[in-house]
mmCIF file of C-alpha atoms and ligand atoms in Angstrom:
data_model
loop_
_atom_site.group_PDB
_atom_site.id
_atom_site.type_symbol
_atom_site.label_atom_id
_atom_site.label_comp_id
_atom_site.label_asym_id
_atom_site.label_seq_id
_atom_site.Cartn_x
_atom_site.Cartn_y
_atom_site.Cartn_z
ATOM 1 C CA MET J 28 0.000 0.000 0.000
ATOM 2 C CA SER J 29 1.378 3.419 -0.903
ATOM 3 C CA LYS J 30 1.727 5.947 1.878
ATOM 4 C CA LEU J 31 0.499 9.501 2.296
ATOM 5 C CA ALA J 32 3.043 12.280 2.812
ATOM 6 C CA LYS J 33 1.776 13.582 6.135
ATOM 7 C CA VAL J 34 -0.809 12.094 8.507
ATOM 8 C CA PHE J 35 -2.067 14.019 11.543
ATOM 9 C CA VAL J 36 -3.827 12.607 14.590
ATOM 10 C CA PHE J 37 -6.295 14.469 16.767
ATOM 11 C CA ALA J 38 -7.403 12.680 19.923
ATOM 12 C CA GLU J 39 -8.707 13.720 23.323
ATOM 13 C CA HIS J 40 -8.005 10.463 25.191
ATOM 14 C CA VAL J 41 -4.695 8.633 25.640
ATOM 15 C CA ASP J 42 -6.019 5.202 24.545
ATOM 16 C CA ALA J 43 -7.329 6.646 21.289
ATOM 17 C CA MET J 44 -4.132 8.647 20.792
ATOM 18 C CA ARG J 45 -2.059 5.446 20.980
ATOM 19 C CA GLU J 46 -4.313 3.643 18.506
ATOM 20 C CA LEU J 47 -4.450 6.506 16.018
ATOM 21 C CA ALA J 48 -0.687 7.152 16.250
ATOM 22 C CA GLN J 49 -0.174 3.533 15.209
ATOM 23 C CA GLY J 50 -2.641 3.996 12.341
ATOM 24 C CA ALA J 51 -0.880 7.189 11.244
ATOM 25 C CA ALA J 52 2.453 5.324 11.144
ATOM 26 C CA GLN J 53 0.897 2.681 8.876
ATOM 27 C CA LEU J 54 -0.620 5.248 6.513
ATOM 28 C CA GLY J 55 1.852 8.134 6.453
ATOM 29 C CA GLU J 56 5.505 8.856 5.664
ATOM 30 C CA THR J 57 5.507 11.396 8.497
ATOM 31 C CA THR J 58 3.139 11.658 11.440
ATOM 32 C CA ALA J 59 2.080 14.330 13.907
ATOM 33 C CA LEU J 60 -0.219 14.518 16.901
ATOM 34 C CA ILE J 61 -2.307 17.561 17.835
ATOM 35 C CA TRP J 62 -2.686 17.382 21.596
ATOM 36 C CA ALA J 63 -4.194 19.476 24.382
ATOM 37 C CA GLY J 64 -3.970 18.621 28.074
ATOM 38 C CA ASP J 65 -1.239 16.751 29.929
ATOM 39 C CA LYS J 66 1.907 17.299 27.887
ATOM 40 C CA SER J 67 3.695 14.301 29.424
ATOM 41 C CA GLN J 68 1.114 11.916 27.883
ATOM 42 C CA ALA J 69 1.650 13.029 24.284
ATOM 43 C CA GLY J 70 3.731 10.846 21.989
ATOM 44 C CA GLY J 71 3.794 8.105 19.411
ATOM 45 C CA THR J 72 4.239 10.341 16.363
ATOM 46 C CA ASP J 73 7.233 12.081 14.741
ATOM 47 C CA THR J 74 5.973 15.472 15.938
ATOM 48 C CA VAL J 75 3.619 16.621 18.669
ATOM 49 C CA TYR J 76 1.872 19.957 18.164
ATOM 50 C CA TYR J 77 1.102 20.876 21.721
ATOM 51 C CA LEU J 78 -1.835 23.253 22.152
ATOM 52 C CA GLY J 79 -1.759 23.821 25.922
ATOM 53 C CA GLU J 80 -3.593 22.828 29.078
ATOM 54 C CA LEU J 81 -7.371 22.387 29.297
ATOM 55 C CA SER J 82 -9.332 24.307 31.908
ATOM 56 C CA ASN J 83 -12.833 25.710 32.440
ATOM 57 C CA GLU J 84 -11.662 28.905 30.782
ATOM 58 C CA ARG J 85 -10.028 27.065 27.887
ATOM 59 C CA ILE J 86 -11.967 23.984 26.710
ATOM 60 C CA LEU J 87 -11.115 21.926 23.650
ATOM 61 C CA GLU J 88 -13.504 23.829 21.379
ATOM 62 C CA HIS J 89 -11.604 27.058 22.100
ATOM 63 C CA TYR J 90 -8.609 25.606 20.261
ATOM 64 C CA ALA J 91 -10.526 25.312 16.973
ATOM 65 C CA PRO J 92 -8.995 28.451 15.333
ATOM 66 C CA THR J 93 -5.513 27.331 16.495
ATOM 67 C CA ILE J 94 -6.023 23.850 15.028
ATOM 68 C CA ILE J 95 -7.445 25.183 11.764
ATOM 69 C CA ASN J 96 -4.510 27.550 11.372
ATOM 70 C CA LEU J 97 -2.078 24.685 12.027
ATOM 71 C CA ILE J 98 -3.755 22.407 9.491
ATOM 72 C CA LYS J 99 -3.922 25.119 6.838
ATOM 73 C CA THR J 100 -0.204 25.776 7.356
ATOM 74 C CA GLU J 101 0.945 22.152 7.496
ATOM 75 C CA GLN J 102 -1.489 20.776 4.858
ATOM 76 C CA PRO J 103 -1.553 17.127 6.058
ATOM 77 C CA SER J 104 -2.968 14.628 3.570
ATOM 78 C CA LEU J 105 -5.090 13.011 6.264
ATOM 79 C CA VAL J 106 -6.307 13.905 9.755
ATOM 80 C CA LEU J 107 -7.351 10.883 11.829
ATOM 81 C CA VAL J 108 -9.769 12.009 14.534
ATOM 82 C CA GLU J 109 -10.900 10.065 17.598
ATOM 83 C CA SER J 110 -14.576 9.216 17.220
ATOM 84 C CA SER J 111 -15.524 10.708 20.587
ATOM 85 C CA ARG J 112 -18.224 13.348 21.015
ATOM 86 C CA LYS J 113 -15.729 16.217 20.970
ATOM 87 C CA GLY J 114 -13.613 14.485 18.339
ATOM 88 C CA ARG J 115 -16.574 14.330 15.958
ATOM 89 C CA LEU J 116 -17.309 17.988 16.629
ATOM 90 C CA MET J 117 -13.716 18.999 15.862
ATOM 91 C CA ALA J 118 -13.662 16.796 12.756
ATOM 92 C CA GLY J 119 -16.663 18.712 11.406
ATOM 93 C CA ILE J 120 -15.059 22.076 12.202
ATOM 94 C CA ILE J 121 -11.746 21.097 10.584
ATOM 95 C CA ALA J 122 -13.411 19.612 7.488
ATOM 96 C CA ALA J 123 -15.615 22.684 6.995
ATOM 97 C CA ALA J 124 -12.579 24.964 7.289
ATOM 98 C CA MET J 125 -10.729 22.844 4.706
ATOM 99 C CA GLY J 126 -13.715 22.852 2.327
ATOM 100 C CA THR J 127 -14.305 19.120 2.569
ATOM 101 C CA SER J 128 -16.517 16.686 4.491
ATOM 102 C CA VAL J 129 -15.819 14.053 7.120
ATOM 103 C CA LEU J 130 -15.429 10.348 6.374
ATOM 104 C CA ALA J 131 -17.289 9.180 9.461
ATOM 105 C CA ASP J 132 -16.607 6.217 11.756
ATOM 106 C CA ALA J 133 -14.072 4.450 9.595
ATOM 107 C CA ALA J 134 -13.719 0.774 10.476
ATOM 108 C CA GLN J 135 -10.901 0.361 7.932
ATOM 109 C CA ILE J 136 -8.652 2.887 6.178
ATOM 110 C CA THR J 137 -6.422 2.290 3.173
ATOM 111 C CA VAL J 138 -4.626 4.438 0.620
ATOM 112 C CA ASP J 139 -5.633 3.771 -2.986
ATOM 113 C CA ASN J 140 -5.932 6.789 -5.313
ATOM 114 C CA GLY J 141 -6.933 8.805 -2.262
ATOM 115 C CA VAL J 142 -8.057 7.784 1.183
ATOM 116 C CA VAL J 143 -10.501 4.867 1.160
ATOM 117 C CA THR J 144 -12.558 4.105 4.248
ATOM 118 C CA GLN J 145 -15.065 1.423 5.093
ATOM 119 C CA ARG J 146 -17.756 1.823 7.713
ATOM 120 C CA MET J 147 -20.603 -0.313 8.904
ATOM 121 C CA VAL J 148 -24.131 0.538 7.811
ATOM 122 C CA TYR J 149 -27.559 -1.020 8.463
ATOM 123 C CA GLY J 150 -26.588 -1.917 12.035
ATOM 124 C CA GLY J 151 -23.443 -3.734 10.913
ATOM 125 C CA ALA J 152 -25.168 -5.837 8.233
ATOM 126 C CA ALA J 153 -23.237 -4.144 5.383
ATOM 127 C CA LEU J 154 -20.092 -2.112 4.747
ATOM 128 C CA SER J 155 -20.036 1.211 2.922
ATOM 129 C CA THR J 156 -16.846 2.141 1.050
ATOM 130 C CA GLU J 157 -15.973 5.805 0.572
ATOM 131 C CA ARG J 158 -13.017 7.438 -1.214
ATOM 132 C CA SER J 159 -11.789 10.972 -0.588
ATOM 133 C CA THR J 160 -9.520 12.723 -3.026
ATOM 134 C CA ALA J 161 -9.496 16.007 -1.076
ATOM 135 C CA PRO J 162 -6.023 17.515 -0.490
ATOM 136 C CA THR J 163 -6.734 17.091 3.226
ATOM 137 C CA THR J 164 -9.039 14.233 4.185
ATOM 138 C CA VAL J 165 -10.652 14.237 7.626
ATOM 139 C CA ALA J 166 -11.768 10.863 9.013
ATOM 140 C CA THR J 167 -13.200 9.890 12.395
ATOM 141 C CA VAL J 168 -11.999 6.453 13.401
ATOM 142 C CA SER J 169 -13.892 3.904 15.482
ATOM 143 C CA ALA J 170 -12.135 2.541 18.550
ATOM 144 C CA GLY J 171 -10.155 -0.682 18.202
ATOM 145 C CA ILE J 172 -9.401 -0.307 14.481
ATOM 146 C CA PHE J 173 -5.673 0.041 15.026
ATOM 147 C CA GLU J 174 -3.611 -1.850 17.593
ATOM 148 C CA ALA J 175 -2.606 0.504 20.402
ATOM 149 C CA THR J 176 1.118 0.426 21.002
ATOM 150 C CA ASP J 177 3.212 2.590 23.240
ATOM 151 C CA THR J 178 5.351 4.039 20.491
ATOM 152 C CA GLY J 179 7.301 6.321 22.835
ATOM 153 C CA LYS J 180 7.886 10.018 22.882
ATOM 154 C CA ALA J 181 7.770 12.197 19.791
ATOM 155 C CA ALA J 182 11.123 13.323 18.417
ATOM 156 C CA ASN J 183 9.852 16.845 18.054
ATOM 157 C CA LEU J 184 7.536 18.838 20.360
ATOM 158 C CA VAL J 185 6.198 22.102 18.984
ATOM 159 C CA GLU J 186 4.297 24.510 21.261
ATOM 160 C CA VAL J 187 1.542 26.034 19.111
ATOM 161 C CA PRO J 188 0.601 29.669 19.892
ATOM 162 C CA PHE J 189 -3.040 29.989 20.973
ATOM 163 C CA ILE J 190 -5.386 31.871 18.642
ATOM 164 C CA ALA J 191 -8.311 33.139 20.686
ATOM 165 C CA PRO J 192 -11.741 32.207 19.293
ATOM 166 C CA ALA J 193 -14.286 34.959 18.654
ATOM 167 C CA PRO J 194 -17.526 34.067 20.504
ATOM 168 C CA THR J 195 -16.770 31.418 23.118
ATOM 169 C CA VAL J 196 -18.645 28.739 25.020
ATOM 170 C CA LYS J 197 -17.787 28.743 28.716
ATOM 171 C CA CYS J 198 -17.540 25.558 30.782
ATOM 172 C CA LEU J 199 -19.532 26.174 33.980
ATOM 173 C CA GLU J 200 -18.938 22.915 35.843
ATOM 174 C CA ARG J 201 -17.259 19.523 35.553
ATOM 175 C CA LYS J 202 -18.554 16.407 37.322
ATOM 176 C CA ILE J 203 -17.156 12.894 37.558
ATOM 177 C CA LYS J 204 -19.445 10.646 35.517
ATOM 178 C CA ALA J 205 -21.391 8.214 37.666
ATOM 179 C CA GLY J 206 -20.893 4.587 36.742
ATOM 180 C CA GLU J 207 -18.025 2.238 36.207
ATOM 181 C CA SER J 208 -14.801 2.658 34.395
ATOM 182 C CA VAL J 209 -14.038 -0.371 32.267
ATOM 183 C CA ASN J 210 -11.990 -0.704 29.127
ATOM 184 C CA LEU J 211 -13.230 -3.764 27.262
ATOM 185 C CA ARG J 212 -11.159 -2.756 24.223
ATOM 186 C CA ALA J 213 -7.999 -3.590 26.151
ATOM 187 C CA ALA J 214 -9.337 -6.807 27.747
ATOM 188 C CA LYS J 215 -7.533 -10.032 26.804
ATOM 189 C CA ARG J 216 -10.447 -12.203 27.971
ATOM 190 C CA ILE J 217 -14.140 -11.357 27.992
ATOM 191 C CA VAL J 218 -17.065 -13.295 29.451
ATOM 192 C CA ALA J 219 -20.172 -11.781 27.849
ATOM 193 C CA VAL J 220 -23.754 -12.238 29.019
ATOM 194 C CA GLY J 221 -27.004 -12.002 27.098
ATOM 195 C CA ARG J 222 -30.725 -12.303 27.581
ATOM 196 C CA GLY J 223 -30.356 -15.986 28.452
ATOM 197 C CA PHE J 224 -29.783 -14.651 31.983
ATOM 198 C CA THR J 225 -33.085 -14.023 33.696
ATOM 199 C CA SER J 226 -32.117 -11.810 36.671
ATOM 200 C CA PRO J 227 -29.256 -9.591 37.867
ATOM 201 C CA GLU J 228 -28.538 -12.186 40.588
ATOM 202 C CA GLU J 229 -27.935 -14.835 37.926
ATOM 203 C CA LEU J 230 -25.143 -12.688 36.480
ATOM 204 C CA GLN J 231 -23.015 -13.821 39.427
ATOM 205 C CA LEU J 232 -22.569 -17.129 37.591
ATOM 206 C CA ALA J 233 -20.785 -15.264 34.790
ATOM 207 C CA GLU J 234 -18.869 -13.046 37.209
ATOM 208 C CA GLN J 235 -17.564 -16.142 39.014
ATOM 209 C CA LEU J 236 -16.389 -17.657 35.734
ATOM 210 C CA ALA J 237 -14.754 -14.336 34.773
ATOM 211 C CA ALA J 238 -12.966 -14.183 38.149
ATOM 212 C CA ALA J 239 -11.697 -17.746 37.697
ATOM 213 C CA ILE J 240 -10.066 -16.990 34.339
ATOM 214 C CA GLY J 241 -9.127 -13.318 34.873
ATOM 215 C CA ALA J 242 -11.667 -11.953 32.384
ATOM 216 C CA GLU J 243 -13.701 -8.758 32.149
ATOM 217 C CA VAL J 244 -17.488 -9.108 31.976
ATOM 218 C CA GLY J 245 -19.259 -7.691 28.928
ATOM 219 C CA CYS J 246 -22.839 -7.964 27.703
ATOM 220 C CA THR J 247 -25.255 -7.523 24.821
ATOM 221 C CA ARG J 248 -27.115 -4.287 24.294
ATOM 222 C CA PRO J 249 -30.435 -5.389 25.841
ATOM 223 C CA ILE J 250 -28.663 -6.251 29.103
ATOM 224 C CA ALA J 251 -27.321 -2.686 29.358
ATOM 225 C CA GLU J 252 -29.920 -0.599 27.540
ATOM 226 C CA GLU J 253 -33.170 -2.412 28.342
ATOM 227 C CA GLU J 254 -32.618 -4.381 31.558
ATOM 228 C CA LYS J 255 -30.030 -1.866 32.822
ATOM 229 C CA TRP J 256 -28.262 -4.654 34.703
ATOM 230 C CA MET J 257 -24.861 -3.467 33.488
ATOM 231 C CA ASP J 258 -23.195 -0.204 32.633
ATOM 232 C CA LYS J 259 -23.407 0.900 28.987
ATOM 233 C CA ALA J 260 -19.587 0.832 28.845
ATOM 234 C CA ARG J 261 -19.871 -2.967 28.992
ATOM 235 C CA TYR J 262 -21.988 -3.658 25.942
ATOM 236 C CA ILE J 263 -20.276 -4.994 22.897
ATOM 237 C CA GLY J 264 -21.213 -4.473 19.269
ATOM 238 C CA VAL J 265 -21.770 -2.092 16.437
ATOM 239 C CA SER J 266 -23.233 0.591 18.662
ATOM 240 C CA GLY J 267 -21.146 -0.345 21.709
ATOM 241 C CA VAL J 268 -17.535 -1.423 22.194
ATOM 242 C CA MET J 269 -15.461 -3.062 19.446
ATOM 243 C CA ALA J 270 -13.293 -5.520 21.359
ATOM 244 C CA LYS J 271 -10.285 -7.612 20.306
ATOM 245 C CA PRO J 272 -9.847 -10.157 23.084
ATOM 246 C CA GLU J 273 -7.795 -13.333 22.813
ATOM 247 C CA LEU J 274 -10.765 -15.193 24.307
ATOM 248 C CA TYR J 275 -14.476 -14.324 24.177
ATOM 249 C CA ILE J 276 -17.069 -16.512 25.919
ATOM 250 C CA GLY J 277 -20.635 -15.605 24.915
ATOM 251 C CA ILE J 278 -23.253 -16.998 27.317
ATOM 252 C CA GLY J 279 -26.997 -16.872 26.688
ATOM 253 C CA ILE J 280 -26.331 -14.767 23.591
ATOM 254 C CA SER J 281 -28.110 -15.545 20.325
ATOM 255 C CA GLY J 282 -25.332 -14.218 18.041
ATOM 256 C CA GLN J 283 -27.028 -11.344 16.191
ATOM 257 C CA VAL J 284 -24.698 -9.571 13.786
ATOM 258 C CA GLN J 285 -24.939 -6.250 15.680
ATOM 259 C CA HIS J 286 -23.333 -7.928 18.691
ATOM 260 C CA MET J 287 -20.933 -10.300 16.941
ATOM 261 C CA VAL J 288 -19.210 -7.625 14.812
ATOM 262 C CA GLY J 289 -17.922 -6.306 18.137
ATOM 263 C CA VAL J 290 -15.917 -9.498 18.681
ATOM 264 C CA SER J 291 -15.178 -10.455 15.079
ATOM 265 C CA SER J 292 -11.468 -9.892 15.794
ATOM 266 C CA ALA J 293 -11.473 -12.174 18.846
ATOM 267 C CA ARG J 294 -8.904 -14.950 18.505
ATOM 268 C CA THR J 295 -11.091 -17.673 20.064
ATOM 269 C CA ILE J 296 -14.867 -17.580 20.484
ATOM 270 C CA ILE J 297 -16.690 -19.965 22.819
ATOM 271 C CA ALA J 298 -20.488 -20.037 22.936
ATOM 272 C CA ILE J 299 -22.758 -21.424 25.635
ATOM 273 C CA ASN J 300 -26.419 -21.580 24.690
ATOM 274 C CA SER J 301 -29.335 -23.882 25.477
ATOM 275 C CA ASP J 302 -30.610 -23.719 21.882
ATOM 276 C CA LYS J 303 -28.513 -25.897 19.589
ATOM 277 C CA ASN J 304 -29.760 -23.877 16.591
ATOM 278 C CA ALA J 305 -28.644 -20.494 18.035
ATOM 279 C CA MET J 306 -26.830 -18.387 15.423
ATOM 280 C CA ILE J 307 -23.800 -17.970 17.658
ATOM 281 C CA PHE J 308 -22.909 -21.631 17.085
ATOM 282 C CA ASN J 309 -22.173 -20.780 13.430
ATOM 283 C CA GLN J 310 -19.668 -18.152 14.528
ATOM 284 C CA CYS J 311 -17.763 -19.813 17.348
ATOM 285 C CA ASP J 312 -14.653 -21.978 17.610
ATOM 286 C CA TYR J 313 -16.124 -24.085 20.434
ATOM 287 C CA GLY J 314 -19.752 -24.438 21.452
ATOM 288 C CA ILE J 315 -21.447 -25.890 24.506
ATOM 289 C CA VAL J 316 -25.158 -26.680 24.182
ATOM 290 C CA GLY J 317 -26.668 -26.473 27.651
ATOM 291 C CA ASP J 318 -28.404 -24.438 30.296
ATOM 292 C CA LEU J 319 -26.106 -21.747 31.628
ATOM 293 C CA LYS J 320 -27.282 -22.509 35.180
ATOM 294 C CA THR J 321 -25.773 -25.989 34.868
ATOM 295 C CA VAL J 322 -22.827 -25.308 32.576
ATOM 296 C CA LEU J 323 -21.372 -22.246 34.310
ATOM 297 C CA PRO J 324 -20.946 -23.660 37.850
ATOM 298 C CA ALA J 325 -19.345 -26.795 36.399
ATOM 299 C CA LEU J 326 -16.992 -24.797 34.157
ATOM 300 C CA THR J 327 -16.026 -22.385 36.929
ATOM 301 C CA ALA J 328 -15.321 -25.256 39.316
ATOM 302 C CA LYS J 329 -13.058 -26.962 36.750
ATOM 303 C CA LEU J 330 -11.209 -23.760 35.795
ATOM 304 C CA SER J 331 -10.737 -22.645 39.408
ATOM 305 C CA LYS J 332 -8.614 -25.711 40.125
HETATM 306 C C1 FAD M 409 -29.323 -0.614 14.878
HETATM 307 C C2 FAD M 409 -29.092 -1.686 15.917
HETATM 308 C C3 FAD M 409 -27.904 -1.688 16.606
HETATM 309 C C4 FAD M 409 -27.657 -2.664 17.573
HETATM 310 N N1 FAD M 409 -26.465 -2.661 18.221
HETATM 311 C C5 FAD M 409 -26.198 -3.654 19.107
HETATM 312 C C6 FAD M 409 -24.930 -3.727 19.751
HETATM 313 O O1 FAD M 409 -24.038 -2.888 19.552
HETATM 314 N N2 FAD M 409 -24.714 -4.736 20.599
HETATM 315 C C7 FAD M 409 -25.655 -5.711 20.875
HETATM 316 O O2 FAD M 409 -25.373 -6.618 21.670
HETATM 317 N N3 FAD M 409 -26.845 -5.665 20.281
HETATM 318 C C8 FAD M 409 -27.141 -4.659 19.418
HETATM 319 N N4 FAD M 409 -28.371 -4.638 18.823
HETATM 320 C C9 FAD M 409 -29.383 -5.628 19.244
HETATM 321 C C10 FAD M 409 -29.191 -6.980 18.536
HETATM 322 O O3 FAD M 409 -29.821 -6.931 17.288
HETATM 323 C C11 FAD M 409 -29.791 -8.131 19.348
HETATM 324 O O4 FAD M 409 -31.148 -7.843 19.617
HETATM 325 C C12 FAD M 409 -29.088 -8.403 20.673
HETATM 326 O O5 FAD M 409 -27.696 -8.487 20.482
HETATM 327 C C13 FAD M 409 -29.603 -9.708 21.242
HETATM 328 O O6 FAD M 409 -29.150 -9.852 22.544
HETATM 329 P P1 FAD M 409 -29.065 -11.283 23.230
HETATM 330 O O7 FAD M 409 -28.264 -12.209 22.408
HETATM 331 O O8 FAD M 409 -28.634 -11.033 24.646
HETATM 332 O O9 FAD M 409 -30.599 -11.717 23.339
HETATM 333 P P2 FAD M 409 -31.449 -12.787 22.515
HETATM 334 O O10 FAD M 409 -31.327 -12.560 21.062
HETATM 335 O O11 FAD M 409 -32.800 -12.758 23.115
HETATM 336 O O12 FAD M 409 -30.750 -14.186 22.841
HETATM 337 C C14 FAD M 409 -30.806 -14.814 24.080
HETATM 338 C C15 FAD M 409 -30.181 -16.201 23.908
HETATM 339 O O13 FAD M 409 -30.093 -16.835 25.186
HETATM 340 C C16 FAD M 409 -30.322 -18.212 24.997
HETATM 341 N N5 FAD M 409 -30.760 -18.760 26.288
HETATM 342 C C17 FAD M 409 -31.980 -18.582 26.893
HETATM 343 N N6 FAD M 409 -31.990 -19.220 28.082
HETATM 344 C C18 FAD M 409 -30.770 -19.809 28.246
HETATM 345 C C19 FAD M 409 -30.168 -20.598 29.282
HETATM 346 N N7 FAD M 409 -30.836 -20.904 30.405
HETATM 347 N N8 FAD M 409 -28.889 -21.055 29.095
HETATM 348 C C20 FAD M 409 -28.193 -20.747 27.952
HETATM 349 N N9 FAD M 409 -28.718 -20.000 26.934
HETATM 350 C C21 FAD M 409 -29.975 -19.517 27.094
HETATM 351 C C22 FAD M 409 -31.387 -18.270 23.942
HETATM 352 O O14 FAD M 409 -31.368 -19.553 23.279
HETATM 353 C C23 FAD M 409 -30.976 -17.133 23.000
HETATM 354 O O15 FAD M 409 -30.150 -17.609 21.961
HETATM 355 C C24 FAD M 409 -28.633 -3.660 17.868
HETATM 356 C C25 FAD M 409 -29.829 -3.643 17.156
HETATM 357 C C26 FAD M 409 -30.058 -2.679 16.194
HETATM 358 C C27 FAD M 409 -31.370 -2.714 15.446
#
């Protein structure tokens, strides 16, 4: 695959920065990160363009004129943007300033007569391919598309002078988000639960198995969104987390495409389901047909030894 001359990364979180820096290295001859916040966390690219600290008086959006000026000066071929809420906002601002549009939620990016992205449509049932031939392409990138590696400090750190925005939005208050902090994207082993579980108490069976094998617990969307038995950060799939574990055990999960695309990169998939015709059995490496209430205690007991 041919490479682009200059690929920029814009991320607001360290995990995404590491993933996108790796992607930039695959796609570009030279790479640069645009970073605001803790300077000591920035790295992984040839250059870091450091914007400054974030505070209530200076939120990420306030850096938009600074970033636009930088991009117009440096003319990168591609800007990879973290697909977070603020990332998507900045992608739109950058693209509008560069007279182009955003290639949204890329699940794959290649270089072939321009920048070619693929993204999931129809709830993950199909892929849409888009090509940009703009001088500067802006793409938001879904989490887990590139392998995150700690690629070390940048050779070159450039402090970018702040350009004050005209009308500003002021941050009035910051609050710690209620709920759990879990990073399923980084988990090596995942035990995932679905609607085969009939009560929150029954989830303990999966939690005990997860504890025995050192796994994180994930779930399907209905368990988080409808039953609300688990935090939304734990649901896997096209509209949740895209995970890449070495081992995924799906229990009481039917295997709908919207869930399974979230573990399509798992190295080994094990399914436990009482219905021998469940779709998940067509997508797993090993399957156990049985009632989770019988299978899980037996499996946990064996694996705890
Ligand atoms: C636009 C869109 C986006 C979506 N995005 C996502 C997403 O990101 N992630 C996601 O997960 N879903 C998503 N969904 C929902 C998805 O289509 C499925 O509805 C969902 O994944 C099904 O969840 P489930 O497997 O837990 O439940 P079900 O499909 O109800 O399956 C339950 C399974 O449990 C088995 N079972 C029942 N009792 C037992 C028992 N005692 N022991 C063992 N097995 C048992 C049953 O045989 C069945 O196979 C999305 C849907 C749409 C339309």
